[in-house]
Each structure stands twice: as C-alpha cells, then as structure tokens.
mmCIF file of C-alpha atoms in Angstrom:
data_model
loop_
_atom_site.group_PDB
_atom_site.id
_atom_site.type_symbol
_atom_site.label_atom_id
_atom_site.label_comp_id
_atom_site.label_asym_id
_atom_site.label_seq_id
_atom_site.Cartn_x
_atom_site.Cartn_y
_atom_site.Cartn_z
ATOM 1 C CA UNK B 1 26.190 5.533 4.637
ATOM 2 C CA UNK B 2 23.127 4.808 6.708
ATOM 3 C CA UNK B 3 21.533 8.170 5.950
ATOM 4 C CA UNK B 4 21.254 7.018 2.386
ATOM 5 C CA UNK B 5 18.869 4.283 3.535
ATOM 6 C CA UNK B 6 16.421 6.975 4.618
ATOM 7 C CA UNK B 7 16.922 8.741 1.322
ATOM 8 C CA UNK B 8 16.277 5.523 -0.563
ATOM 9 C CA UNK B 9 13.038 4.851 1.307
ATOM 10 C CA UNK B 10 11.904 8.453 0.829
ATOM 11 C CA UNK B 11 12.743 8.184 -2.860
ATOM 12 C CA UNK B 12 10.663 5.037 -3.283
ATOM 13 C CA UNK B 13 7.766 6.729 -1.478
ATOM 14 C CA UNK B 14 8.002 9.765 -3.744
ATOM 15 C CA UNK B 15 8.075 7.519 -6.820
ATOM 16 C CA UNK B 16 4.980 5.520 -5.921
ATOM 17 C CA UNK B 17 3.001 8.609 -4.921
ATOM 18 C CA UNK B 18 3.872 10.214 -8.231
ATOM 19 C CA UNK B 19 2.748 7.031 -10.003
ATOM 20 C CA UNK B 20 -0.522 7.211 -8.067
ATOM 21 C CA UNK B 21 -0.924 10.794 -9.255
ATOM 22 C CA UNK B 22 -0.446 9.560 -12.842
ATOM 23 C CA UNK B 23 -3.192 6.975 -12.378
ATOM 24 C CA UNK B 24 -5.538 9.539 -10.800
ATOM 25 C CA UNK B 25 -4.985 12.033 -13.602
ATOM 26 C CA UNK B 26 -5.594 9.253 -16.126
ATOM 27 C CA UNK B 27 -8.928 8.540 -14.431
ATOM 28 C CA UNK B 28 -9.833 12.227 -14.324
ATOM 29 C CA UNK B 29 -8.861 12.814 -17.956
ATOM 30 C CA UNK B 30 -11.033 9.888 -19.041
ATOM 31 C CA UNK B 31 -14.015 10.764 -16.881
ATOM 32 C CA UNK B 32 -16.196 11.058 -20.010
ATOM 33 C CA UNK B 33 -14.487 8.535 -22.308
ATOM 34 C CA UNK B 34 -17.261 6.321 -23.639
ATOM 35 C CA UNK B 35 -15.367 4.178 -26.127
ATOM 36 C CA UNK B 36 -12.008 2.417 -25.881
ATOM 37 C CA UNK B 37 -10.095 0.168 -28.322
ATOM 38 C CA UNK B 38 -11.124 -2.825 -26.130
ATOM 39 C CA UNK B 39 -14.767 -1.789 -26.406
ATOM 40 C CA UNK B 40 -17.019 -0.264 -23.780
ATOM 41 C CA UNK B 41 -16.320 2.798 -21.687
ATOM 42 C CA UNK B 42 -13.029 3.579 -19.926
ATOM 43 C CA UNK B 43 -12.606 1.620 -16.716
ATOM 44 C CA UNK B 44 -11.297 3.303 -13.598
ATOM 45 C CA UNK B 45 -7.703 2.277 -12.812
ATOM 46 C CA UNK B 46 -6.669 1.429 -9.261
ATOM 47 C CA UNK B 47 -3.041 1.403 -8.134
ATOM 48 C CA UNK B 48 -1.907 -0.813 -5.259
ATOM 49 C CA UNK B 49 1.371 -0.673 -3.340
ATOM 50 C CA UNK B 50 3.412 -3.347 -1.636
ATOM 51 C CA UNK B 51 6.442 -3.108 0.676
ATOM 52 C CA UNK B 52 9.849 -3.825 -0.757
ATOM 53 C CA UNK B 53 12.609 -5.121 1.518
ATOM 54 C CA UNK B 54 15.907 -3.288 1.294
ATOM 55 C CA UNK B 55 18.764 -5.605 0.541
ATOM 56 C CA UNK B 56 22.045 -4.047 1.519
ATOM 57 C CA UNK B 57 23.530 -1.164 3.410
ATOM 58 C CA UNK B 58 21.554 -1.983 6.469
ATOM 59 C CA UNK B 59 21.848 -1.941 10.174
ATOM 60 C CA UNK B 60 21.535 -5.536 11.372
ATOM 61 C CA UNK B 61 18.917 -4.594 13.957
ATOM 62 C CA UNK B 62 16.717 -2.979 11.306
ATOM 63 C CA UNK B 63 17.125 -5.652 8.672
ATOM 64 C CA UNK B 64 13.740 -6.811 7.452
ATOM 65 C CA UNK B 65 11.911 -4.371 9.701
ATOM 66 C CA UNK B 66 12.336 -1.302 7.530
ATOM 67 C CA UNK B 67 10.970 -1.544 4.044
ATOM 68 C CA UNK B 68 10.690 0.674 1.027
ATOM 69 C CA UNK B 69 7.611 0.656 -1.158
ATOM 70 C CA UNK B 70 6.929 -0.339 -4.727
ATOM 71 C CA UNK B 71 3.944 -0.620 -7.043
ATOM 72 C CA UNK B 72 2.166 -3.940 -6.682
ATOM 73 C CA UNK B 73 0.095 -3.432 -9.786
ATOM 74 C CA UNK B 74 -2.578 -1.439 -11.525
ATOM 75 C CA UNK B 75 -5.981 -3.060 -11.732
ATOM 76 C CA UNK B 76 -9.269 -2.046 -13.268
ATOM 77 C CA UNK B 77 -12.403 -1.233 -11.347
ATOM 78 C CA UNK B 78 -14.948 -3.712 -12.710
ATOM 79 C CA UNK B 79 -18.041 -1.956 -11.392
ATOM 80 C CA UNK B 80 -20.616 -0.826 -13.957
ATOM 81 C CA UNK B 81 -20.525 2.715 -15.229
ATOM 82 C CA UNK B 82 -23.444 5.097 -15.028
ATOM 83 C CA UNK B 83 -26.049 4.860 -17.806
ATOM 84 C CA UNK B 84 -27.231 8.096 -19.362
ATOM 85 C CA UNK B 85 -30.066 8.440 -21.840
ATOM 86 C CA UNK B 86 -28.650 10.283 -24.853
ATOM 87 C CA UNK B 87 -29.809 8.839 -28.190
ATOM 88 C CA UNK B 88 -27.787 11.389 -30.213
ATOM 89 C CA UNK B 89 -24.508 10.140 -28.734
ATOM 90 C CA UNK B 90 -22.383 8.081 -31.191
ATOM 91 C CA UNK B 91 -21.820 5.403 -28.523
ATOM 92 C CA UNK B 92 -25.498 5.090 -27.620
ATOM 93 C CA UNK B 93 -26.955 1.554 -27.674
ATOM 94 C CA UNK B 94 -30.210 0.631 -29.410
ATOM 95 C CA UNK B 95 -32.277 1.905 -26.467
ATOM 96 C CA UNK B 96 -30.469 5.255 -26.585
ATOM 97 C CA UNK B 97 -28.387 4.743 -23.464
ATOM 98 C CA UNK B 98 -24.706 5.597 -23.191
ATOM 99 C CA UNK B 99 -22.514 3.905 -20.576
ATOM 100 C CA UNK B 100 -20.124 6.406 -19.032
ATOM 101 C CA UNK B 101 -16.950 5.367 -17.155
ATOM 102 C CA UNK B 102 -17.241 4.293 -13.524
ATOM 103 C CA UNK B 103 -15.049 7.233 -12.539
ATOM 104 C CA UNK B 104 -16.285 9.516 -9.809
ATOM 105 C CA UNK B 105 -14.522 12.867 -10.094
ATOM 106 C CA UNK B 106 -14.990 13.565 -6.367
ATOM 107 C CA UNK B 107 -13.361 10.255 -5.371
ATOM 108 C CA UNK B 108 -10.485 10.953 -7.746
ATOM 109 C CA UNK B 109 -10.001 14.410 -6.241
ATOM 110 C CA UNK B 110 -9.682 12.946 -2.740
ATOM 111 C CA UNK B 111 -7.262 10.327 -4.078
ATOM 112 C CA UNK B 112 -5.280 13.133 -5.638
ATOM 113 C CA UNK B 113 -5.077 15.046 -2.371
ATOM 114 C CA UNK B 114 -4.039 11.838 -0.567
ATOM 115 C CA UNK B 115 -1.219 11.278 -3.058
ATOM 116 C CA UNK B 116 -0.134 14.905 -2.841
ATOM 117 C CA UNK B 117 -0.036 14.871 0.957
ATOM 118 C CA UNK B 118 1.850 11.573 1.074
ATOM 119 C CA UNK B 119 4.341 12.992 -1.411
ATOM 120 C CA UNK B 120 4.776 16.059 0.792
ATOM 121 C CA UNK B 121 5.259 13.840 3.838
ATOM 122 C CA UNK B 122 8.000 11.884 2.073
ATOM 123 C CA UNK B 123 9.710 15.107 1.020
ATOM 124 C CA UNK B 124 9.503 16.415 4.594
ATOM 125 C CA UNK B 125 10.983 13.166 5.930
ATOM 126 C CA UNK B 126 13.786 13.549 3.418
ATOM 127 C CA UNK B 127 14.474 17.089 4.616
ATOM 128 C CA UNK B 128 14.436 15.943 8.237
ATOM 129 C CA UNK B 129 16.942 13.178 7.486
ATOM 130 C CA UNK B 130 19.132 15.653 5.637
ATOM 131 C CA UNK B 131 19.011 18.057 8.564
ATOM 132 C CA UNK B 132 20.076 15.200 10.836
ATOM 133 C CA UNK B 133 23.052 14.508 8.589
ATOM 134 C CA UNK B 134 23.989 18.205 8.571
ATOM 135 C CA UNK B 135 23.668 18.318 12.370
ATOM 136 C CA UNK B 136 25.934 15.280 12.626
ATOM 137 C CA UNK B 137 28.509 17.050 10.444
ATOM 138 C CA UNK B 138 28.389 20.024 12.803
ATOM 139 C CA UNK B 139 29.397 17.949 15.831
ATOM 140 C CA UNK B 140 32.538 19.318 17.420
ATOM 141 C CA UNK B 141 32.632 22.554 15.456
ATOM 142 C CA UNK S 1 42.239 0.711 57.400
ATOM 143 C CA UNK S 2 40.871 -2.728 57.768
ATOM 144 C CA UNK S 3 38.020 -2.103 55.391
ATOM 145 C CA UNK S 4 40.386 -1.591 52.476
ATOM 146 C CA UNK S 5 42.188 -4.771 51.604
ATOM 147 C CA UNK S 6 43.387 -6.551 48.505
ATOM 148 C CA UNK S 7 42.435 -10.141 48.057
ATOM 149 C CA UNK S 8 44.777 -12.136 45.878
ATOM 150 C CA UNK S 9 47.758 -10.954 43.867
ATOM 151 C CA UNK S 10 47.454 -7.893 41.656
ATOM 152 C CA UNK S 11 47.156 -8.632 37.952
ATOM 153 C CA UNK S 12 48.394 -6.326 35.219
ATOM 154 C CA UNK S 13 45.701 -4.776 33.057
ATOM 155 C CA UNK S 14 44.948 -6.806 29.977
ATOM 156 C CA UNK S 15 46.423 -4.674 27.213
ATOM 157 C CA UNK S 16 46.964 -7.292 24.571
ATOM 158 C CA UNK S 17 45.503 -5.830 21.388
ATOM 159 C CA UNK S 18 43.004 -7.922 19.503
ATOM 160 C CA UNK S 19 44.725 -9.715 16.704
ATOM 161 C CA UNK S 20 41.950 -9.501 14.137
ATOM 162 C CA UNK S 21 41.594 -5.704 14.366
ATOM 163 C CA UNK S 22 45.313 -5.230 14.092
ATOM 164 C CA UNK S 23 45.507 -7.279 10.932
ATOM 165 C CA UNK S 24 42.601 -5.447 9.312
ATOM 166 C CA UNK S 25 44.174 -2.090 10.047
ATOM 167 C CA UNK S 26 47.441 -3.051 8.410
ATOM 168 C CA UNK S 27 45.695 -4.355 5.295
ATOM 169 C CA UNK S 28 43.849 -1.127 4.481
ATOM 170 C CA UNK S 29 45.969 1.932 5.002
ATOM 171 C CA UNK S 30 44.476 5.294 5.829
ATOM 172 C CA UNK S 31 45.429 6.602 2.409
ATOM 173 C CA UNK S 32 43.599 3.830 0.543
ATOM 174 C CA UNK S 33 40.507 4.257 2.716
ATOM 175 C CA UNK S 34 40.485 7.974 1.875
ATOM 176 C CA UNK S 35 41.019 7.209 -1.796
ATOM 177 C CA UNK S 36 38.091 4.773 -1.782
ATOM 178 C CA UNK S 37 35.897 7.309 -0.019
ATOM 179 C CA UNK S 38 36.757 9.988 -2.580
ATOM 180 C CA UNK S 39 36.078 7.661 -5.505
ATOM 181 C CA UNK S 40 32.707 6.728 -3.938
ATOM 182 C CA UNK S 41 31.864 10.418 -3.667
ATOM 183 C CA UNK S 42 32.951 10.939 -7.256
ATOM 184 C CA UNK S 43 30.604 8.136 -8.300
ATOM 185 C CA UNK S 44 27.715 9.774 -6.434
ATOM 186 C CA UNK S 45 28.484 13.099 -8.130
ATOM 187 C CA UNK S 46 28.453 11.342 -11.510
ATOM 188 C CA UNK S 47 25.134 9.670 -10.659
ATOM 189 C CA UNK S 48 23.689 13.069 -9.781
ATOM 190 C CA UNK S 49 24.972 14.503 -13.068
ATOM 191 C CA UNK S 50 23.391 11.639 -14.982
ATOM 192 C CA UNK S 51 20.022 11.996 -13.288
ATOM 193 C CA UNK S 52 19.974 15.741 -13.981
ATOM 194 C CA UNK S 53 20.846 15.114 -17.622
ATOM 195 C CA UNK S 54 18.035 12.563 -17.743
ATOM 196 C CA UNK S 55 15.493 15.099 -16.485
ATOM 197 C CA UNK S 56 16.777 18.102 -18.438
ATOM 198 C CA UNK S 57 17.894 16.629 -21.755
ATOM 199 C CA UNK S 58 16.066 13.358 -22.304
ATOM 200 C CA UNK S 59 12.846 14.446 -20.627
ATOM 201 C CA UNK S 60 12.812 11.118 -18.786
ATOM 202 C CA UNK S 61 13.280 10.300 -15.123
ATOM 203 C CA UNK S 62 11.733 12.283 -12.320
ATOM 204 C CA UNK S 63 12.625 15.494 -10.533
ATOM 205 C CA UNK S 64 12.645 13.911 -7.106
ATOM 206 C CA UNK S 65 15.107 11.211 -8.216
ATOM 207 C CA UNK S 66 17.441 13.913 -9.460
ATOM 208 C CA UNK S 67 17.033 15.864 -6.211
ATOM 209 C CA UNK S 68 17.684 12.751 -4.102
ATOM 210 C CA UNK S 69 20.817 12.015 -6.121
ATOM 211 C CA UNK S 70 21.928 15.635 -5.725
ATOM 212 C CA UNK S 71 21.393 15.564 -1.965
ATOM 213 C CA UNK S 72 23.292 12.284 -1.659
ATOM 214 C CA UNK S 73 26.197 13.767 -3.572
ATOM 215 C CA UNK S 74 26.036 16.987 -1.563
ATOM 216 C CA UNK S 75 26.038 15.300 1.824
ATOM 217 C CA UNK S 76 28.815 12.875 0.953
ATOM 218 C CA UNK S 77 30.840 15.816 -0.330
ATOM 219 C CA UNK S 78 30.275 17.664 2.938
ATOM 220 C CA UNK S 79 31.431 14.577 4.842
ATOM 221 C CA UNK S 80 34.566 14.469 2.698
ATOM 222 C CA UNK S 81 35.212 18.178 3.345
ATOM 223 C CA UNK S 82 34.913 17.614 7.095
ATOM 224 C CA UNK S 83 37.417 14.764 6.924
ATOM 225 C CA UNK S 84 39.759 16.967 4.886
ATOM 226 C CA UNK S 85 39.439 19.800 7.394
ATOM 227 C CA UNK S 86 40.292 17.439 10.242
ATOM 228 C CA UNK S 87 43.336 16.121 8.389
ATOM 229 C CA UNK S 88 44.544 19.632 7.602
ATOM 230 C CA UNK S 89 44.046 20.679 11.223
ATOM 231 C CA UNK S 90 46.127 17.728 12.377
ATOM 232 C CA UNK S 91 48.830 18.517 9.820
ATOM 233 C CA UNK S 92 49.010 22.165 10.834
ATOM 234 C CA UNK S 93 49.110 21.146 14.472
ATOM 235 C CA UNK S 94 52.175 18.999 13.711
ATOM 236 C CA UNK S 95 53.826 21.787 11.712
ATOM 237 C CA UNK S 96 53.372 24.212 14.600
ATOM 238 C CA UNK S 97 55.166 21.858 16.964
ATOM 239 C CA UNK S 98 58.196 23.375 18.748
ATOM 240 C CA UNK S 99 61.413 21.532 18.053
#
C-alpha cells in the first residue's frame, strides 16, 4: 500500500533523529571527561545523515525522487579541547594544565532541540498520512 | 437540418475487451485475492506483535518502530473491514432481491 511508503520514510526519519539524540546525550554526558582508554580527553562525536533510496512499493513517477534517510556515519570533532590550569587534577600535565573535551554544552543543547523538533515533525507527518488514510477509508460512507 | 449530417458509414462502438486484462482476471479469482490480502494483514499484525514484544520484553528496538508497525497493522485491518462491509452489503442486497 502506498501509504506505507510515507510510514517507512517517517520511520527512518524518527530513527535517525533518535540516533542523533543518542550522540548528543553522549557528548553532554562526557562534557567533563578528561581521560579515555585511547588517551586524551573525550572527543565530541558528530553524526551525519545521508538519503537512502527506497527500493520497492513505489509509484513509478516518484521512483528515485523520494528518499528515506539513514546514518552516514559518526565522526569525531578533531578540534582541540579547552585547557584549564588545575595542577591537582589527576589528568594534569607537567605544567599543571588539564585538557577538557571540545564539547560545548550550549551547542549540544541546540543540537538536542533540533533533533527533538525534527522528531516531532516526522511524527506529525506520520499522523497526517494516517489521517489521509482514514479519510480515504471514509469515502462513500 | 443541413448543419447536422453524418459523413461516412456509422461504425459500431469498439467493445472488444482487452485480452490481457481478461486473462489476468481469470488467473486470480476474487477469493484468492481476498485470501492474499487477509494473509498480508495477518503478517502485519504479527510484525506489530513482534515489535511490541521487542520493546516490552527484550528491552531492544524503539518505541516509534513499534508504533509504526501498530499503525500499519491498524490501517490495513481497517481497509480489510471496509472490504468486508462492502461484500456483506452486496450479499444482503442480493438476498433481499424479490423473486
């Protein structure tokens, strides 16, 4: 059924936005993590999305034009973290400086709101598509 | 009446049915189509069940996936109910026929 195409696209959108929320919360949770198993402070993670073509169950006219979304990959922000003078800190270097993660809590909060709003938008689109299907079922009643 | 005239002989309307459509219709009977539709709906219901079990029991999978599966199952069920209602209406219409 063609309504399921809309549902599929909405579902993929919801999935990626939720994944983005995971990445953002990971960044926020590690905002003060100064040591990692790989050494050095935690590095901010960035999630990127890419369109995904839908294979089957498609209107010929829409084929290739309408695409779902998937996660392209999660990369690390390679910028330097902020240096804080704190000689008592266990991760302080010989000059007494500690390198904190390159995570900016304010940036992460805006990213979080973006993900939340996009998630809401996908859910609203889903509801709209469902209402269309229900309207179609009411034809002729 | 000179402005209304027929040029050339009258031809009968082309009512030959298209062969390909006719053949397709005979291959898949209405009953089998309905059966297929119902089994598809059953599959969607099972998928929805599975995704709910995944969220509730295994603590894996996501809420929205379960909800999407549920909505799919719900809408396809509603479609099936509409088809059933139409069939029943037609049946009752036939039964009410005066003989």
